[in-house]
CSV table of C-alpha atoms in Angstrom, one decimal:
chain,number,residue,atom,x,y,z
D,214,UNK,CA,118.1,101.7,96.0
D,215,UNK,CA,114.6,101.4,96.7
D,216,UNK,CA,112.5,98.5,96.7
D,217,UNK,CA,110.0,97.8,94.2
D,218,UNK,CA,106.9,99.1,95.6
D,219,UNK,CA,107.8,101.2,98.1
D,220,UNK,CA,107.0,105.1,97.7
D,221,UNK,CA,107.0,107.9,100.4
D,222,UNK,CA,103.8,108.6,102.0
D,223,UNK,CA,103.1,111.8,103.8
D,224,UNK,CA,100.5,112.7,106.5
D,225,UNK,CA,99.4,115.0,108.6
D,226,UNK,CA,98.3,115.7,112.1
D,227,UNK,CA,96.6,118.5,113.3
D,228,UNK,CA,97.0,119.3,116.9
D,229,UNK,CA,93.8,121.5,118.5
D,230,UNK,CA,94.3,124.7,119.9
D,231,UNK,CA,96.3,125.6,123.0
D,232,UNK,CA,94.6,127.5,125.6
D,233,UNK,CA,96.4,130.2,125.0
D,234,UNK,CA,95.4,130.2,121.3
D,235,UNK,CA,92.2,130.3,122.4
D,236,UNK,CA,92.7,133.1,125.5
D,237,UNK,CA,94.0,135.2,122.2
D,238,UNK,CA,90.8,134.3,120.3
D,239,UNK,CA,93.2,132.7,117.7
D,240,UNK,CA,91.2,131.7,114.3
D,241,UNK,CA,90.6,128.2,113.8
D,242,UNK,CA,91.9,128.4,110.1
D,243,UNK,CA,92.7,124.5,108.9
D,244,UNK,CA,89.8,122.3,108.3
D,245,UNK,CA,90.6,118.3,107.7
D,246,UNK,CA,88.8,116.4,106.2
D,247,UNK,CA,89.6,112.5,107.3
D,248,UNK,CA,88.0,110.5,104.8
D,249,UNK,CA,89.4,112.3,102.0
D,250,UNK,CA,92.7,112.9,103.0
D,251,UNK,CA,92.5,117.1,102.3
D,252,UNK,CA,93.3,119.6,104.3
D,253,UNK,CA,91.8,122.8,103.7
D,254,UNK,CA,93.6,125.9,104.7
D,255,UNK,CA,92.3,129.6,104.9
D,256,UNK,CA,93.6,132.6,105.0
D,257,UNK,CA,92.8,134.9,108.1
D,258,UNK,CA,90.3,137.3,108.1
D,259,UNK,CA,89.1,136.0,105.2
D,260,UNK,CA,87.4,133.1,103.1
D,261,UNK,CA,90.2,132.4,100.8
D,262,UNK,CA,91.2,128.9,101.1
D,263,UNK,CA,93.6,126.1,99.8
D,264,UNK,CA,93.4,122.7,99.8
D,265,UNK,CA,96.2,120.1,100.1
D,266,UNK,CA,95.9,116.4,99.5
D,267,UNK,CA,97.7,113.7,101.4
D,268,UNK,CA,97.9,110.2,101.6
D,269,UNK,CA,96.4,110.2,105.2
D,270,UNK,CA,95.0,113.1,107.4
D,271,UNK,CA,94.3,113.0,111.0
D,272,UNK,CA,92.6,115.6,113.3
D,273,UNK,CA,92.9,116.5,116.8
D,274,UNK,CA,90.5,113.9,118.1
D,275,UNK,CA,93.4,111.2,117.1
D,276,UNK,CA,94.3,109.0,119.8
D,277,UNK,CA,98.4,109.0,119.6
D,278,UNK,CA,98.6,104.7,120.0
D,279,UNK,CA,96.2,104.9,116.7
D,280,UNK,CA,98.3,107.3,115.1
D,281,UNK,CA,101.4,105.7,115.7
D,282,UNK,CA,99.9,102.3,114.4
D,283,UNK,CA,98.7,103.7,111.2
D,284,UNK,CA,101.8,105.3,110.9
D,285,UNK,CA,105.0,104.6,112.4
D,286,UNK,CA,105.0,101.1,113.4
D,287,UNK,CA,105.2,100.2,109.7
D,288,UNK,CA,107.8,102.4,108.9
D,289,UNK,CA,110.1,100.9,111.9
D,290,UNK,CA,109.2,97.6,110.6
D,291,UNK,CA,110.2,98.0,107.8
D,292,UNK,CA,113.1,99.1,108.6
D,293,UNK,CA,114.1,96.3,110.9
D,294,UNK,CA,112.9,93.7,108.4
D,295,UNK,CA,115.9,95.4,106.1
């Protein structure tokens, strides 16, 4: 059972593009928005888009030790605390 007070939290990372992405001339079609935890997706070819909230969003500029802080060293504590 579940402690009172804990919930699941889901996040996101968004890699940038490969090379070879960008030797296909791949469209860029996510756009994050940090601060606000949304990420907006479009379809291709066009300008129809979706958004999709999330407790945290980070973008390709994320350094991996911050991302890993923010996000998996609590989890592992947690986990070794029981």
């Amino acid at each position: 059972a579940a402690k009172s007070g804990e919930c699941v939290k889901v996040v996101i990372r968004c890699r940038p593009m490969s090379s070879q992405e960008e030797n296909d001339n791949r469209e860029k079609i996510v756009e994050l928005d940090v601060k606000e935890g949304v990420a907006r997706v479009r379809r291709p070819g066009t300008s129809d888009s979706k958004d999709f909230t999330f407790d945290a969003v980070y973008d390709a500029n994320t350094v991996q030790s911050n991302f890993y802080d923010q996000t998996g060293y609590p989890v592992v504590e947690s986990v070794l605390d029981g």
